[in-house]
Coordinates of N, CA and C in Angstrom, one line a residue:
M245 N -9.9 8.0 10.0 CA -8.7 8.5 9.2 C -9.2 9.7 8.5
D246 N -8.3 10.7 8.4 CA -8.6 11.9 7.6 C -8.7 11.6 6.1
D247 N -9.3 12.6 5.4 CA -9.3 12.5 4.0 C -7.9 12.8 3.5
V248 N -7.4 11.9 2.7 CA -6.0 12.0 2.3 C -5.9 12.3 0.8
R249 N -6.8 13.0 0.2 CA -6.7 13.4 -1.2 C -5.3 14.1 -1.3
G250 N -4.6 13.8 -2.4 CA -3.3 14.4 -2.5 C -2.2 13.4 -2.1
T251 N -2.6 12.2 -1.7 CA -1.6 11.2 -1.3 C -0.8 10.8 -2.5
V252 N 0.5 10.9 -2.4 CA 1.4 10.4 -3.5 C 1.5 8.9 -3.4
Y253 N 1.4 8.2 -4.5 CA 1.6 6.8 -4.5 C 2.6 6.4 -5.5
A254 N 3.3 5.3 -5.3 CA 4.3 4.7 -6.2 C 4.2 3.2 -6.1
F255 N 4.2 2.6 -7.3 CA 4.2 1.1 -7.4 C 5.6 0.6 -7.6
L256 N 5.9 -0.4 -6.8 CA 7.2 -1.1 -6.9 C 7.0 -2.5 -7.4
Y257 N 7.8 -3.0 -8.3 CA 7.7 -4.3 -8.9 C 9.1 -5.1 -8.6
G258 N 8.9 -6.4 -8.4 CA 10.1 -7.2 -8.2 C 9.7 -8.6 -8.1
P259 N 10.7 -9.5 -7.8 CA 10.4 -10.9 -7.7 C 9.4 -11.3 -6.6
A260 N 8.4 -12.2 -6.9 CA 7.4 -12.5 -5.9 C 8.0 -13.1 -4.6
E261 N 9.1 -13.9 -4.8 CA 9.7 -14.5 -3.6 C 10.3 -13.4 -2.6
R262 N 10.4 -12.2 -3.1 CA 11.0 -11.1 -2.2 C 10.0 -10.1 -1.8
F263 N 8.7 -10.4 -2.0 CA 7.7 -9.4 -1.5 C 7.8 -9.1 -0.1
D264 N 7.9 -10.1 0.8 CA 8.0 -9.9 2.2 C 9.2 -9.0 2.6
E265 N 10.3 -9.3 2.0 CA 11.5 -8.6 2.3 C 11.4 -7.1 1.9
A266 N 10.8 -6.9 0.7 CA 10.7 -5.5 0.2 C 9.7 -4.8 1.1
L267 N 8.6 -5.4 1.4 CA 7.6 -4.7 2.3 C 8.2 -4.4 3.7
A268 N 9.0 -5.3 4.2 CA 9.6 -5.1 5.5 C 10.6 -3.9 5.4
A269 N 11.3 -3.8 4.3 CA 12.3 -2.7 4.1 C 11.6 -1.4 4.0
L270 N 10.4 -1.3 3.3 CA 9.7 -0.1 3.2 C 9.1 0.3 4.5
H271 N 8.5 -0.7 5.3 CA 8.0 -0.4 6.6 C 9.1 0.1 7.5
A272 N 10.2 -0.5 7.5 CA 11.4 -0.1 8.4 C 11.8 1.3 8.1
A273 N 11.6 1.8 6.8 CA 11.9 3.1 6.5 C 10.7 4.1 6.8
G274 N 9.7 3.6 7.4 CA 8.6 4.4 7.8 C 7.6 4.7 6.7
I275 N 7.6 3.9 5.7 CA 6.8 4.1 4.5 C 5.5 3.3 4.6
T276 N 4.4 3.8 4.4 CA 3.1 3.1 4.4 C 3.1 2.3 3.0
A277 N 3.0 1.0 3.1 CA 3.1 0.2 1.9 C 2.3 -1.1 2.1
A278 N 1.7 -1.6 1.0 CA 0.9 -2.8 1.0 C 1.1 -3.5 -0.3
R279 N 0.9 -4.8 -0.2 CA 1.0 -5.6 -1.4 C -0.3 -5.5 -2.2
D280 N -0.2 -5.3 -3.5 CA -1.3 -5.3 -4.4 C -1.3 -6.6 -5.2
I281 N -2.0 -7.6 -4.8 CA -1.9 -9.0 -5.4 C -2.3 -8.9 -6.8
E282 N -3.4 -8.2 -7.1 CA -3.9 -8.2 -8.5 C -2.8 -7.6 -9.5
L283 N -2.1 -6.7 -9.1 CA -1.0 -6.1 -9.9 C 0.3 -6.8 -9.8
G284 N 0.5 -7.6 -8.7 CA 1.8 -8.2 -8.5 C 2.8 -7.1 -8.1
A285 N 2.4 -6.2 -7.3 CA 3.2 -5.0 -7.0 C 3.1 -4.7 -5.5
I286 N 3.9 -3.7 -5.1 CA 3.8 -3.1 -3.8 C 3.3 -1.6 -4.0
L287 N 2.4 -1.2 -3.3 CA 1.9 0.2 -3.4 C 2.4 0.9 -2.2
A288 N 3.2 1.9 -2.4 CA 3.8 2.8 -1.3 C 3.0 4.1 -1.4
K289 N 2.7 4.7 -0.2 CA 2.0 5.9 -0.1 C 2.7 6.9 0.8
F290 N 2.5 8.2 0.4 CA 3.1 9.3 1.2 C 2.1 10.5 1.2
S291 N 2.2 11.3 2.2 CA 1.3 12.5 2.2 C 2.0 13.6 2.9
D292 N 1.9 14.8 2.3 CA 2.4 16.0 2.9 C 1.3 16.8 3.5
G293 N 0.1 16.3 3.5 CA -1.1 16.9 4.1 C -1.8 17.9 3.2
T294 N -1.4 18.0 1.9 CA -2.0 18.9 1.0 C -2.8 18.1 0.0
D295 N -3.7 18.8 -0.7 CA -4.4 18.2 -1.8 C -3.6 18.1 -3.1
N296 N -2.6 19.0 -3.2 CA -1.8 19.1 -4.4 C -0.3 19.2 -4.1
P297 N 0.3 18.0 -3.8 CA 1.7 18.0 -3.5 C 2.6 18.5 -4.6
S298 N 3.7 19.2 -4.3 CA 4.6 19.7 -5.3 C 5.3 18.6 -6.0
K299 N 5.9 19.0 -7.1 CA 6.7 18.1 -7.9 C 7.9 17.6 -7.1
E300 N 8.5 18.6 -6.3 CA 9.6 18.2 -5.5 C 9.3 17.2 -4.5
F301 N 8.1 17.3 -3.9 CA 7.7 16.3 -2.9 C 7.5 15.0 -3.5
R302 N 6.8 14.9 -4.7 CA 6.6 13.7 -5.4 C 8.0 13.0 -5.7
E303 N 9.0 13.8 -6.1 CA 10.3 13.3 -6.4 C 11.0 12.8 -5.2
Q304 N 10.8 13.4 -4.0 CA 11.3 13.0 -2.8 C 10.7 11.6 -2.4
C305 N 9.4 11.5 -2.6 CA 8.7 10.2 -2.3 C 9.3 9.1 -3.2
R306 N 9.5 9.4 -4.5 CA 10.0 8.4 -5.4 C 11.4 8.0 -4.9
D307 N 12.2 8.9 -4.6 CA 13.6 8.7 -4.2 C 13.6 7.9 -2.8
R308 N 12.7 8.2 -1.9 CA 12.7 7.5 -0.7 C 12.3 6.1 -0.9
A309 N 11.3 5.8 -1.7 CA 10.9 4.4 -2.0 C 12.1 3.6 -2.7
I310 N 12.8 4.3 -3.6 CA 13.9 3.6 -4.3 C 15.0 3.3 -3.2
Q311 N 15.3 4.2 -2.4 CA 16.3 4.0 -1.4 C 15.9 2.9 -0.4
A312 N 14.7 2.9 0.0 CA 14.2 1.9 1.0 C 14.2 0.5 0.4
A313 N 14.0 0.4 -0.9 CA 13.9 -0.9 -1.6 C 15.3 -1.4 -2.1
T314 N 16.3 -0.6 -1.9 CA 17.6 -1.0 -2.4 C 18.0 -2.4 -1.8
G315 N 18.5 -3.3 -2.6 CA 18.9 -4.6 -2.2 C 17.8 -5.7 -2.2
T316 N 16.5 -5.2 -2.5 CA 15.4 -6.2 -2.5 C 15.1 -6.7 -3.9
R317 N 15.7 -6.1 -4.9 CA 15.4 -6.3 -6.3 C 14.0 -5.7 -6.7
F318 N 13.4 -4.9 -5.8 CA 12.2 -4.2 -6.2 C 12.6 -2.8 -6.7
T319 N 11.9 -2.4 -7.7 CA 12.2 -1.1 -8.3 C 10.9 -0.3 -8.4
V320 N 11.0 1.0 -8.4 CA 9.8 1.9 -8.6 C 9.6 2.0 -10.1
D321 N 8.3 1.8 -10.5 CA 7.9 2.0 -11.9 C 7.6 3.5 -12.1
E322 N 8.5 4.2 -12.8 CA 8.4 5.6 -13.0 C 7.1 6.0 -13.6
Q323 N 6.5 5.1 -14.4 CA 5.2 5.4 -15.1 C 4.0 5.2 -14.1
R324 N 4.2 4.7 -12.9 CA 3.2 4.4 -12.0 C 3.3 5.2 -10.7
I325 N 3.7 6.4 -10.8 CA 3.8 7.3 -9.7 C 2.8 8.4 -9.9
G326 N 2.0 8.7 -8.9 CA 0.9 9.7 -9.1 C 0.4 10.2 -7.8
V327 N -0.7 10.9 -7.9 CA -1.4 11.6 -6.8 C -2.8 11.1 -6.7
M328 N -3.3 10.7 -5.6 CA -4.7 10.3 -5.5 C -5.6 11.5 -5.6
Q329 N -6.6 11.3 -6.4 CA -7.5 12.4 -6.6 C -8.8 12.2 -5.8
S330 N -9.0 11.1 -5.2 CA -10.2 10.9 -4.4 C -9.9 10.6 -3.0
S331 N -10.9 10.5 -2.1 CA -10.6 10.3 -0.7 C -10.1 8.9 -0.5
A332 N -9.1 8.8 0.4 CA -8.6 7.4 0.7 C -9.1 7.1 2.1
A333 N -10.0 7.9 2.7 CA -10.5 7.6 4.0 C -11.1 6.3 4.1
S334 N -11.5 5.7 3.0 CA -12.2 4.4 3.0 C -11.2 3.2 3.0
L335 N -9.9 3.5 2.9 CA -8.9 2.4 2.9 C -8.7 1.8 4.3
Q336 N -8.6 0.5 4.4 CA -8.3 -0.2 5.6 C -7.3 -1.2 5.4
V337 N -6.5 -1.5 6.4 CA -5.4 -2.4 6.4 C -5.8 -3.8 6.9
T338 N -5.3 -4.9 6.2 CA -5.7 -6.2 6.6 C -4.7 -6.8 7.6
H339 N -5.3 -7.4 8.7 CA -4.6 -8.1 9.7 C -5.2 -9.5 10.0
N340 N -4.4 -10.4 10.5 CA -5.0 -11.7 11.0 C -5.7 -11.4 12.3
R341 N -6.9 -11.7 12.4 CA -7.7 -11.4 13.6 C -7.2 -12.1 14.8
H342 N -6.6 -13.3 14.6 CA -6.1 -14.1 15.8 C -4.7 -13.7 16.2
T343 N -3.8 -13.4 15.3 CA -2.4 -13.2 15.6 C -2.0 -11.7 15.6
G344 N -2.8 -10.9 14.9 CA -2.5 -9.5 14.7 C -1.5 -9.2 13.6
E345 N -1.1 -10.3 12.9 CA -0.1 -10.2 11.8 C -0.7 -9.3 10.7
Y346 N 0.1 -8.4 10.2 CA -0.2 -7.6 9.1 C -0.2 -8.5 7.8
L347 N -1.3 -8.4 7.0 CA -1.4 -9.3 5.9 C -1.0 -8.7 4.6
G348 N -0.6 -7.4 4.6 CA 0.0 -6.8 3.4 C -0.9 -6.2 2.3
Q349 N -2.2 -6.0 2.7 CA -3.1 -5.4 1.7 C -3.9 -4.3 2.2
L350 N -4.3 -3.4 1.4 CA -5.2 -2.3 1.7 C -6.6 -2.7 1.0
I351 N -7.6 -2.5 1.7 CA -9.0 -2.8 1.2 C -9.7 -1.5 1.1
D352 N -10.3 -1.2 -0.1 CA -11.1 0.0 -0.3 C -12.5 -0.3 0.1
T353 N -13.0 0.2 1.2 CA -14.3 -0.1 1.7 C -15.4 0.6 0.9
D354 N -15.0 1.5 0.0 CA -16.0 2.1 -0.9 C -16.1 1.3 -2.2
A355 N -15.2 0.3 -2.4 CA -15.3 -0.5 -3.7 C -16.6 -1.3 -3.6
P356 N -17.1 -1.7 -4.8 CA -18.3 -2.5 -4.8 C -18.1 -3.8 -3.9
L357 N -19.2 -4.3 -3.3 CA -19.1 -5.4 -2.4 C -18.5 -6.6 -3.1
F358 N -18.8 -7.0 -4.3 CA -18.3 -8.1 -5.0 C -16.8 -8.0 -5.1
M359 N -16.2 -6.8 -5.3 CA -14.8 -6.6 -5.5 C -14.1 -6.8 -4.2
R360 N -14.7 -6.3 -3.1 CA -14.1 -6.5 -1.7 C -14.1 -8.0 -1.4
E361 N -15.2 -8.7 -1.7 CA -15.3 -10.1 -1.3 C -14.3 -10.9 -2.1
E362 N -14.1 -10.6 -3.4 CA -13.1 -11.3 -4.2 C -11.7 -11.0 -3.7
Q363 N -11.4 -9.8 -3.4 CA -10.0 -9.5 -2.9 C -9.8 -10.1 -1.5
L364 N -10.7 -10.1 -0.6 CA -10.6 -10.8 0.7 C -10.4 -12.3 0.5
Q365 N -11.2 -12.9 -0.4 CA -11.1 -14.3 -0.6 C -9.7 -14.7 -1.2
R366 N -9.2 -13.9 -2.1 CA -7.8 -14.2 -2.7 C -6.8 -14.1 -1.6
L367 N -6.9 -13.1 -0.7 CA -5.9 -12.9 0.4 C -6.0 -14.1 1.3
A368 N -7.2 -14.5 1.7 CA -7.4 -15.6 2.6 C -6.8 -16.9 2.0
D369 N -7.0 -17.1 0.7 CA -6.5 -18.3 0.1 C -5.0 -18.3 0.1
E370 N -4.4 -17.1 -0.2 CA -3.0 -16.9 -0.2 C -2.3 -17.2 1.1
K371 N -3.0 -16.7 2.2 CA -2.5 -16.9 3.5 C -2.9 -18.2 4.2
G372 N -3.8 -18.9 3.6 CA -4.2 -20.2 4.2 C -5.1 -20.0 5.4
I373 N -5.9 -19.0 5.3 CA -6.9 -18.7 6.4 C -8.2 -18.5 5.8
T374 N -9.3 -18.3 6.6 CA -10.6 -18.0 6.1 C -10.8 -16.5 6.1
V375 N -11.8 -16.0 5.3 CA -12.1 -14.6 5.2 C -12.5 -14.1 6.6
N376 N -13.1 -14.9 7.4 CA -13.5 -14.5 8.8 C -12.3 -14.3 9.7
D377 N -11.1 -14.8 9.3 CA -9.9 -14.6 10.1 C -9.2 -13.2 9.7
I378 N -9.8 -12.5 8.8 CA -9.2 -11.2 8.4 C -9.9 -10.1 9.1
E379 N -9.1 -9.2 9.7 CA -9.7 -8.0 10.4 C -9.2 -6.8 9.6
L380 N -10.1 -5.9 9.4 CA -9.8 -4.6 8.7 C -9.6 -3.5 9.8
R381 N -8.5 -2.8 9.7 CA -8.2 -1.7 10.6 C -7.9 -0.5 9.9
D382 N -8.0 0.6 10.6 CA -7.6 1.9 10.0 C -6.1 1.9 9.8
P383 N -5.6 2.4 8.7 CA -4.1 2.4 8.5 C -3.4 3.4 9.4
P384 N -2.1 3.1 9.7 CA -1.4 4.1 10.4 C -1.2 5.4 9.6
Y385 N -0.9 6.5 10.2 CA -0.8 7.7 9.5 C 0.3 7.6 8.4
M386 N 0.2 8.3 7.4 CA 1.1 8.3 6.3 C 2.2 9.4 6.5
T387 N 3.4 9.0 6.4 CA 4.5 9.9 6.7 C 5.1 10.6 5.5
P388 N 5.4 11.8 5.6 CA 6.1 12.5 4.5 C 7.6 12.1 4.6
P389 N 8.4 12.3 3.5 CA 9.8 12.0 3.6 C 10.5 12.9 4.6
T390 N 11.5 12.5 5.2 CA 12.3 13.3 6.1 C 13.5 13.8 5.4
E391 N 14.0 14.9 5.7 CA 15.2 15.5 5.0 C 16.4 14.9 5.6

C-alpha cells in the first residue's frame, strides 16, 4: 500500500447494536471504514492523494460520511475529523482466515507488539474465534468523494 499521509479521517458514533448496519452502509457507499472497538466508534477514511487535502475536500468527506450513515443512527463527530500526519502504509484490515469475512478493524502494524496483541485478542474474543483465525490483509484503496 502507498504512503497515505494526508488521509482524511472521521469518527462516527452510534448505538452498538447498529455497528454492522452502519459499517455496511459506509462500505456500500464506497467508503473505507472500520470499527474501532476501543473508542466504540467507526473510523471512516478518505484520500485525494495529497499530503495536505483542502478544507473543501475535508468537508466533502464529512458530508459523504453523514449521507452514507443516514438512517443508521450513527453520526459524524465534528470534533473528530482530521488529517493523518503519519504514514498509514502500516495499516492492515482484519479478516477471518477461514471464511474471508471482514472483521471490521484496522491494525497498525507499526504499533508496539503488546498493543497489537491486545487489540487482536479483543477482536478474537468479540468474534468468538482465536487470534490464529485472524488474517491481516492490505486494505483496499481509499476512494475520494465523487461529485
